[in-house]
Coordinates of C-alpha atoms in Angstrom, one line a residue:
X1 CA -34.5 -15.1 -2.9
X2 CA -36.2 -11.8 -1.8
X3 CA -40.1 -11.7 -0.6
X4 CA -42.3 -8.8 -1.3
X5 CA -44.4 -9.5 1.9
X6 CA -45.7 -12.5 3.8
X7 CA -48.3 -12.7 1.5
X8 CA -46.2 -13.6 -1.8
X9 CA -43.5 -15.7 0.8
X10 CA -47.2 -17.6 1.5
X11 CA -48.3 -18.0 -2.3
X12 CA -45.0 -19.2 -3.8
X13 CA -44.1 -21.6 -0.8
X14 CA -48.1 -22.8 -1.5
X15 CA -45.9 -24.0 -5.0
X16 CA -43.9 -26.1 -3.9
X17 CA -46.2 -27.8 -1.2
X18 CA -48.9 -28.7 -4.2
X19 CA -47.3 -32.2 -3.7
X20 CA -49.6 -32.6 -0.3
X21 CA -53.1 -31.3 -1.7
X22 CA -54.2 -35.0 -2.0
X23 CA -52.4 -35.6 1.4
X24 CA -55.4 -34.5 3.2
X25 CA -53.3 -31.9 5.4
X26 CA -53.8 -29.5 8.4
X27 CA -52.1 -26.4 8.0
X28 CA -50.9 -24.5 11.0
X29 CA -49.4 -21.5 11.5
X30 CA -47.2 -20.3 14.2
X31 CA -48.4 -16.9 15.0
X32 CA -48.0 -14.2 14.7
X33 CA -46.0 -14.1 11.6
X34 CA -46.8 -17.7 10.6
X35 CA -50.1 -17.1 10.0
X36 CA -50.5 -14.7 6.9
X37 CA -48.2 -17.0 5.1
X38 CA -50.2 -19.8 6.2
X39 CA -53.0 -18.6 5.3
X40 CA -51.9 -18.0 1.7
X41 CA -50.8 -22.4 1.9
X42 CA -54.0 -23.0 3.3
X43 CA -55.9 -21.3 0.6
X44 CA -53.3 -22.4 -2.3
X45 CA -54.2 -26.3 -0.9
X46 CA -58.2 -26.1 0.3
X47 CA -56.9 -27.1 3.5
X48 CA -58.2 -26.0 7.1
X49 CA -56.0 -23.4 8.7
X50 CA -55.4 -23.0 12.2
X51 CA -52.6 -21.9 14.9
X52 CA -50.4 -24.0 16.5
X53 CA -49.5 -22.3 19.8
X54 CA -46.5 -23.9 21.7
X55 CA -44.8 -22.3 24.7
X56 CA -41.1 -23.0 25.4
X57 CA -39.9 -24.0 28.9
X58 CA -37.0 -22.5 30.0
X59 CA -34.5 -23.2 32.9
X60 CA -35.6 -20.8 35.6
X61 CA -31.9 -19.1 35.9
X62 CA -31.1 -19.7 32.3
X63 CA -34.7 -19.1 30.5
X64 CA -33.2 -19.3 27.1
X65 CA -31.9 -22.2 27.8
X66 CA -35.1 -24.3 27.0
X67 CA -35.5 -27.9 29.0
X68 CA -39.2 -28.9 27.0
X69 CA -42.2 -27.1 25.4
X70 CA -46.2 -27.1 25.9
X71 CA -48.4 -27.4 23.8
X72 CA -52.9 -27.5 23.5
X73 CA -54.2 -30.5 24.7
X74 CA -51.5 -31.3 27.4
X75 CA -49.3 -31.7 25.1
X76 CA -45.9 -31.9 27.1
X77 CA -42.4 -32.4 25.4
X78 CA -39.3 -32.3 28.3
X79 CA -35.9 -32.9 27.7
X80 CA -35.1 -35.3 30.3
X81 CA -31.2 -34.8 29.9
X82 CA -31.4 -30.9 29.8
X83 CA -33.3 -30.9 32.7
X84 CA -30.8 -33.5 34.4
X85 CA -27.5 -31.3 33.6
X86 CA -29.1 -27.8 34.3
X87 CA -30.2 -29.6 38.0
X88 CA -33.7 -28.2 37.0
X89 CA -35.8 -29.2 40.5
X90 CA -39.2 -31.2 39.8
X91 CA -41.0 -28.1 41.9
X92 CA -39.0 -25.1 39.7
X93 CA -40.0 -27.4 36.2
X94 CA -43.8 -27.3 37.2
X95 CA -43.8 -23.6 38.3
X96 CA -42.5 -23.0 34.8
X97 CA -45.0 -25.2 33.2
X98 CA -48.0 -23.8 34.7
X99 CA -46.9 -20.0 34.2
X100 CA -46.4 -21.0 30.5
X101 CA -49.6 -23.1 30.8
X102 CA -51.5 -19.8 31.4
X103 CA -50.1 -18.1 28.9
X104 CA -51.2 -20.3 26.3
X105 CA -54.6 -20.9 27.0
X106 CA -55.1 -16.9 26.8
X107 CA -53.2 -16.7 23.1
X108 CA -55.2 -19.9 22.0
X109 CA -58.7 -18.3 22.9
X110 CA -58.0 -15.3 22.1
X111 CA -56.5 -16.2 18.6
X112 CA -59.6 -18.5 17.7
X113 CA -62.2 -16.6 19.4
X114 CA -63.5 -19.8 21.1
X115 CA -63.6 -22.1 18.2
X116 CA -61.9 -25.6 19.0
X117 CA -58.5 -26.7 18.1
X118 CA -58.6 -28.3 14.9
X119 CA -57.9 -32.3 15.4
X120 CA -54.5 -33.8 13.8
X121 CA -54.7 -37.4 15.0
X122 CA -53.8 -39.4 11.5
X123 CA -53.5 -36.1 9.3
X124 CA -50.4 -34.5 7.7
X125 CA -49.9 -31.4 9.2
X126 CA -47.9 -28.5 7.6
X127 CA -46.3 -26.5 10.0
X128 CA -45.5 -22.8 8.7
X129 CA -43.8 -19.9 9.8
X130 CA -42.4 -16.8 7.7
X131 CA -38.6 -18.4 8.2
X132 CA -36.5 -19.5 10.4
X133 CA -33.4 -18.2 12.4
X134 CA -32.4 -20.4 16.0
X135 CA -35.1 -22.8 15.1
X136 CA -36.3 -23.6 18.6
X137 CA -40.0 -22.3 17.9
X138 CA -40.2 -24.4 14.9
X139 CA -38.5 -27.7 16.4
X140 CA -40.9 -27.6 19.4
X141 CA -43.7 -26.8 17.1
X142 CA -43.4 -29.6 15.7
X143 CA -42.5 -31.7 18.3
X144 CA -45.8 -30.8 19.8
X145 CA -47.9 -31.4 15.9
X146 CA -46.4 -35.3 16.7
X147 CA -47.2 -35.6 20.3
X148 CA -51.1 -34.1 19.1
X149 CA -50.9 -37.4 16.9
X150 CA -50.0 -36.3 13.3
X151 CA -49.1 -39.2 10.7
X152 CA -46.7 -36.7 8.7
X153 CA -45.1 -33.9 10.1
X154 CA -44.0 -31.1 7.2
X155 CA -41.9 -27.8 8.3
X156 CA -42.6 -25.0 5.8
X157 CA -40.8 -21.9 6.0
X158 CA -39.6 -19.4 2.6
X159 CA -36.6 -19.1 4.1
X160 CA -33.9 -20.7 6.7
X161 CA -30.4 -20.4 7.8
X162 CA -29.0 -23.9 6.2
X163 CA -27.3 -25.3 9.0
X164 CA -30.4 -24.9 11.2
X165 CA -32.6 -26.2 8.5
X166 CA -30.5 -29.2 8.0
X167 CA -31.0 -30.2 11.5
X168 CA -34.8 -29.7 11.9
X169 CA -34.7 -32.0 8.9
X170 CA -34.0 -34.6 12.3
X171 CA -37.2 -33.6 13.4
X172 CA -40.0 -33.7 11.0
X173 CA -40.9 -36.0 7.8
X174 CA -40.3 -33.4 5.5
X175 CA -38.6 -29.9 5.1
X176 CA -39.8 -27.2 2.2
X177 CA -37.4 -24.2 2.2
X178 CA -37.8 -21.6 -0.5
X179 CA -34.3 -20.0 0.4
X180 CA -31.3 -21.2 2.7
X181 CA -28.9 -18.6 1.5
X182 CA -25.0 -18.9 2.9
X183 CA -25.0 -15.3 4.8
X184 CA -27.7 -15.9 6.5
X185 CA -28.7 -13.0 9.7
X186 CA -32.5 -13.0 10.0
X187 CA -35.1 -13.6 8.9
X188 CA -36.8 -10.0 7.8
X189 CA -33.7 -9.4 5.7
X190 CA -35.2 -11.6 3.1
X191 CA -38.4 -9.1 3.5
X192 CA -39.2 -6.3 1.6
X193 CA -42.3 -5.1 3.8
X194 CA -41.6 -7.2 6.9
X195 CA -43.8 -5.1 9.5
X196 CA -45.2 -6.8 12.1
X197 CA -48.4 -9.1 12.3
X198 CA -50.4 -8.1 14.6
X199 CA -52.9 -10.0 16.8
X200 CA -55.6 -8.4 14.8
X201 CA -54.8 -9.6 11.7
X202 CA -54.0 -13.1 13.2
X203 CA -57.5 -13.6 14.7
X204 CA -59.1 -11.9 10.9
X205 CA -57.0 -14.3 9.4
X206 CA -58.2 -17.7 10.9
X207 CA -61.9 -16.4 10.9
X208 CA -61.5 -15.5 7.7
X209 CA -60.2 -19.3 6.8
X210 CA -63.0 -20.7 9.3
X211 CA -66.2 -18.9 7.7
X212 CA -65.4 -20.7 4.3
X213 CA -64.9 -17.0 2.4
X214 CA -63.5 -17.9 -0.9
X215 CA -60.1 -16.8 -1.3
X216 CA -59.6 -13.5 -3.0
X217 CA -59.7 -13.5 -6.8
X218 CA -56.8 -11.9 -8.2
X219 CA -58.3 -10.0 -11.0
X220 CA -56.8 -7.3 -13.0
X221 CA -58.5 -4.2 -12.6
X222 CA -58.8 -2.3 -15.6
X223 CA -58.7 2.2 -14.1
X224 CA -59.0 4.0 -17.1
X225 CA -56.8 1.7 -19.3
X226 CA -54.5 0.7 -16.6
X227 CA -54.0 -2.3 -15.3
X228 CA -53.6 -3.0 -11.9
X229 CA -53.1 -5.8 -9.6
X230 CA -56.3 -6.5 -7.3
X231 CA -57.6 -9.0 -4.5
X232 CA -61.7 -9.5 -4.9
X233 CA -63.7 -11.4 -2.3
X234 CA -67.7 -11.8 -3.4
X235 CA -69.3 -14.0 0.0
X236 CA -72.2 -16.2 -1.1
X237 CA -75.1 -13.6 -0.6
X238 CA -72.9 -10.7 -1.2
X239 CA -75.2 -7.6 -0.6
X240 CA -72.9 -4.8 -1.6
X241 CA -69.1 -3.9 -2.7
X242 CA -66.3 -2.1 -0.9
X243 CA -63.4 -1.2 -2.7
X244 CA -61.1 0.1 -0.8
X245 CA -58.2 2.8 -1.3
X246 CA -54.5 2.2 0.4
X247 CA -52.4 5.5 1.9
X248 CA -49.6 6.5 1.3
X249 CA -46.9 3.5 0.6
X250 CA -48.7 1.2 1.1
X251 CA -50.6 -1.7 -0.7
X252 CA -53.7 -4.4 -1.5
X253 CA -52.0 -6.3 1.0
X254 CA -52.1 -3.7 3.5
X255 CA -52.4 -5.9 6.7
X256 CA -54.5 -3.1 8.6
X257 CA -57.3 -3.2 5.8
X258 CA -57.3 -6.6 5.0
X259 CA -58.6 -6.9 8.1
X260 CA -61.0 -4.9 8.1
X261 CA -62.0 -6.2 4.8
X262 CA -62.6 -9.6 6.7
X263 CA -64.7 -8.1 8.9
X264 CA -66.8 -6.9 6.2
X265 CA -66.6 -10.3 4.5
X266 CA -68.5 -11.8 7.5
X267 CA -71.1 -9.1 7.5
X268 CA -72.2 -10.0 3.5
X269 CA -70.2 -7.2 2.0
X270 CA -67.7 -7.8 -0.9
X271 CA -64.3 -6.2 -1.1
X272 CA -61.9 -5.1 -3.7
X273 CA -58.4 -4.2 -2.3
X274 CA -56.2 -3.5 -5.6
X275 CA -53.0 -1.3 -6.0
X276 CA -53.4 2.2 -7.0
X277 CA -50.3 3.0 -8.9
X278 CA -48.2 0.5 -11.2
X279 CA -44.9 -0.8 -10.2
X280 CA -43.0 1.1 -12.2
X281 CA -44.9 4.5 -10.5
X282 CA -44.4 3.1 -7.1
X283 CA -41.1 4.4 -7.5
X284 CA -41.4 7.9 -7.8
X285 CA -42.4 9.5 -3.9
X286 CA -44.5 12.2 -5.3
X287 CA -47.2 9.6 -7.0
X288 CA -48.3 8.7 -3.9
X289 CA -49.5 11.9 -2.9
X290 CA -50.9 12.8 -6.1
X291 CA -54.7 13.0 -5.1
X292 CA -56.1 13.3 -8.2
X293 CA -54.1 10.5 -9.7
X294 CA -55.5 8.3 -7.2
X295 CA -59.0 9.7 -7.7
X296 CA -58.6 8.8 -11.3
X297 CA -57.5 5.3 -10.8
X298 CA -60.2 4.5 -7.8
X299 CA -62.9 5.9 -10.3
X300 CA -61.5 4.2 -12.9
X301 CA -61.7 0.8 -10.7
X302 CA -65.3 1.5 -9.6
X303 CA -66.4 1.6 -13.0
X304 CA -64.9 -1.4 -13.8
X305 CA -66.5 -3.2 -10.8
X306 CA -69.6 -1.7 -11.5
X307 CA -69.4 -3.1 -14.9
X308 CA -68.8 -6.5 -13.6
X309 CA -71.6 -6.6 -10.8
X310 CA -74.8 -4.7 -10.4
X311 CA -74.4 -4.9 -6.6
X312 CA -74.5 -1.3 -5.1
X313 CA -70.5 -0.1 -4.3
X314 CA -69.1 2.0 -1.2
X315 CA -65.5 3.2 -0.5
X316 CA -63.1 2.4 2.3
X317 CA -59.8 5.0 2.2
X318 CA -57.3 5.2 4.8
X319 CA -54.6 8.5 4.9
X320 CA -54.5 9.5 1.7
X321 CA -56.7 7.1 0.1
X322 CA -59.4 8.9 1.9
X323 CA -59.1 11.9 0.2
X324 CA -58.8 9.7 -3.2
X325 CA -62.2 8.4 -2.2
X326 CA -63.7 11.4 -1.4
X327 CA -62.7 13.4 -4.9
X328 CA -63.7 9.8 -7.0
X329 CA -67.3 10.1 -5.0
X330 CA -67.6 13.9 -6.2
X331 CA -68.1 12.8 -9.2
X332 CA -72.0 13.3 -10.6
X333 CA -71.7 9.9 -11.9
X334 CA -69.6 7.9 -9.5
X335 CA -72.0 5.5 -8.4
X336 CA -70.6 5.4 -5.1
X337 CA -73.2 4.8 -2.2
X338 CA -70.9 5.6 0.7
X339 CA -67.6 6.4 2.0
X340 CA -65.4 5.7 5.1
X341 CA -62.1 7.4 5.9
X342 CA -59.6 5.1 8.2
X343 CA -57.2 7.6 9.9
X344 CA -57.6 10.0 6.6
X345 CA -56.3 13.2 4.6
X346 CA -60.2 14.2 3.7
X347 CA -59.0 17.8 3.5
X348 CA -56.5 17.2 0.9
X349 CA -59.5 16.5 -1.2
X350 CA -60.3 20.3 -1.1
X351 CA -63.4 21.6 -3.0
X352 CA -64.1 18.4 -4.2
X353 CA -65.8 17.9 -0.8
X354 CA -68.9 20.1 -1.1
X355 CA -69.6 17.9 -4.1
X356 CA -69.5 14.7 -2.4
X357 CA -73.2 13.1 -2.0
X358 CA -72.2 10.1 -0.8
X359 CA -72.9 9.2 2.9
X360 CA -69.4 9.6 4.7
X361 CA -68.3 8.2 7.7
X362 CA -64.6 9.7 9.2
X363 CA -63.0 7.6 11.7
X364 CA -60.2 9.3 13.7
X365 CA -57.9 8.2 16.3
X366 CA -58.3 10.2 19.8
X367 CA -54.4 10.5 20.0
X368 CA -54.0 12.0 16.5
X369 CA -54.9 15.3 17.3
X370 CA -53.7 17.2 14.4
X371 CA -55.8 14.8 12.0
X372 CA -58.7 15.3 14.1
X373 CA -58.5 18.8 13.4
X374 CA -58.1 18.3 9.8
X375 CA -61.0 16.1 9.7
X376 CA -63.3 18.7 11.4
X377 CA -61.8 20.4 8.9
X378 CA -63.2 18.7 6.0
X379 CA -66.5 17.6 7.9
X380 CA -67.3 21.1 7.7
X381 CA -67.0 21.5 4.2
X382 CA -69.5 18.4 3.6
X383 CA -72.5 18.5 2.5
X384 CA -73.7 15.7 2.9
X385 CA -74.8 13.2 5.7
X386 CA -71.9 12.4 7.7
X387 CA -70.1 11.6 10.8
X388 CA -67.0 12.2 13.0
X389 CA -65.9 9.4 15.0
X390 CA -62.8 9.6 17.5
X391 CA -61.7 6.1 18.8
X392 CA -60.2 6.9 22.5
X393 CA -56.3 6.3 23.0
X394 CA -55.8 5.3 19.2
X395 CA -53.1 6.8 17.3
X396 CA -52.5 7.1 13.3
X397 CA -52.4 3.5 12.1
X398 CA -55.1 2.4 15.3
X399 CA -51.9 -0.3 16.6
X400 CA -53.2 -0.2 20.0
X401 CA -55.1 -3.5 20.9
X402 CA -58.5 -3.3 20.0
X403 CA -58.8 -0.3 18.5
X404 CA -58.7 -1.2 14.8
X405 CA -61.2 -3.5 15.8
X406 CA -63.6 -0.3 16.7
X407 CA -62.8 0.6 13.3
X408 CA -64.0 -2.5 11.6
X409 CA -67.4 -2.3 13.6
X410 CA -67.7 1.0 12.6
X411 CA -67.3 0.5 8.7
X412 CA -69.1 -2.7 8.7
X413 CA -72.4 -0.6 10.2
X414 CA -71.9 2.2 8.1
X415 CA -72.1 0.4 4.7
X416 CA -74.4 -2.4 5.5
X417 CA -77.0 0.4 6.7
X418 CA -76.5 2.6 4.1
X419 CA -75.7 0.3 1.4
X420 CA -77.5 -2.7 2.0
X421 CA -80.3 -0.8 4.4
X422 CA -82.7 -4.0 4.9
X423 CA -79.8 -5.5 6.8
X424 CA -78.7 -2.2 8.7

């Protein structure tokens, strides 16, 4: 069985764990990967979603030889016989301990941005990761979920090696495995997309889940007689509505704006994250780069979100998406109200530019200093309000910490004042 992303490996394991929606459960994600396809269970099952962080204790001369795990709460789980045959010393075990003690009480802050771990005493928890290779994670995981007091302890993964699945079976209540398949390696070989979560998207995940935002409405966008897959979010109160435009090979489930769209959730603002091309386009290279393709399809969408909602709409492109956006807002009747460029191509948009009338923020990393130039570029050919911004020691896809974060801040501001200007 083959995943598109963690995204889909979340929704069709959320299948086959509808059995525990009456169960009452906690869902828990082991970060970093864990968590997007927890998220998706969490959603699928109107459970609450939060991380469980767990930090293996390894033998001081042998650290991948692991004599317990930590977890929140003081949570301790030792392996009195490892620790008797690897002659671990009662002063070397407690240096360990509080070393990895440290550790994750800075990953659990930082992951819930202060909120408090969510209680399990009595409650079926579900324990999720994106699969499972050695199993050591997972089996102290949820060694830990007991020890926190969990009635029912369930391991949900999309895919396992079978032998290691078979023996966490030992471990837990129950085991949900999409996939155990006999040549077995790792994990992302089961992965289309299987890029790496990042810490960003961890913490926009779990604040996304904690706020209450209603889970995205798949919708089928209608661009100009095509149908296209899309994600919508509408907040209660929702002032005004993003849709955003994906670069180059990449998705609606592009992990860098989905969160950013979270950030905008939080702020009032809807979003609409749906694929440009069909699958069957997806395949040929040069549709990706075929501005005025996307252009067409990204009008096509805005009309049919403006169709559906009289709220007043704003567009969010990244690479080439942001030239996209820019030649759909050119448009005398486009009804967009403003634009924001992630990282983007706004030159490739050419003399479409001088038409746009839509306030336009570009956001630039500081590192990226051809696309800087290309942006001055374009912001010269404007003619209407905008804005350069360079985000010091960020690169292309803004992967250094924090700095996609800037990003987010920066959107958020720009369409809530100039979309939604009583609450700018």
């Amino acid at each position: 069985m083959l995943f598109t992303d963690r995204t889909d490996a979340g929704r069709r394991l959320a299948v086959a764990l509808r059995h525990l929606e009456r169960r009452d459960p906690v869902v828990l994600g082991l970060p970093r990967g864990g968590v997007p396809v927890a998220y998706e269970v969490a959603q699928a099952l109107r459970a609450p979603l939060d991380v469980i962080v767990v930090r293996k204790l390894g033998v001081p001369y042998r650290p991948e030889l692991g004599f317990g795990a930590i977890g929140e709460g003081g949570v301790r789980v030792i392996s009195d016989e490892i620790v008797r045959h690897a002659g671990v010393r009662e002063k070397d075990l407690l240096a360990v301990e509080r070393a990895e003690e440290a550790e994750l009480l800075r990953r659990a802050r930082a992951y819930r941005e202060g909120r408090p771990r969510l209680p399990l005493e009595g409650r079926t928890a579900v324990v999720v990761d994106d699969g499972v290779a050695t199993g050591a994670t997972a089996k102290a995981a949820c060694q830990v979920v007991r020890a926190q007091g969990a009635a029912h302890v369930v391991l949900a993964v999309p895919v396992a090696s079978p032998d290691v699945a078979a023996r966490l079976r030992e471990d837990v209540d129950e085991v949900v495995c999409l996939s155990t398949p006999s040549l077995f390696s790792a994990v992302g070989e089961w992965y289309r997309d299987f890029s790496q979560t990042s810490d960003e998207e961890v913490v926009s995940l779990l604040a996304r889940a904690f706020a209450g935002v209603v889970t995205a409405e798949e919708v089928e966008v209608d661009a100009g007689g095509v149908p296209l897959s899309g994600d919508l979010v509408l907040p209660s109160g929702t002032g005004a509505v993003v849709v955003f435009a994906h670069g180059s090979g990449s998705s609606r489930h592009s992990p860098r704006n989905r969160a950013v769209a979270t950030v905008l959730n939080r702020a009032g603002l809807g979003t609409l994250l749906f694929d440009l091309l069909t699958p069957g386009e997806e395949v040929y290279r040069a549709n990706v780069f075929d501005i005025g393709l996307l252009a067409g399809r990204l009008a096509g969408a805005t009309s049919w979100l403006r169709r559906r909602t009289s709220l007043p709409v704003g567009s969010f492109g990244a690479s080439t998406g942001a030239a996209a956006a820019l030649r759909a807002a050119a448009a005398a009747d486009s009804g967009v109200g403003a634009v924001v460029s992630r990282g983007g191509r706004p030159d490739l948009a050419g003399a479409d530019l001088s038409a746009v009338r839509a306030p336009t923020l570009l956001i630039v990393g500081g590192d990226d200093t051809t696309v800087i130039d290309l942006n001055r570029q374009a912001q010269a050919a404007l003619h209407c309000e905008n804005r350069l911004e360079v985000v010091p020691g960020a690169t292309h896809l803004f992967e250094e910490p924090g700095t996609l974060d800037q990003v987010a801040d920066l959107a958020r501001d720009w369409f809530t004042s100039h979309l939604m200007p009583a609450a700018g």
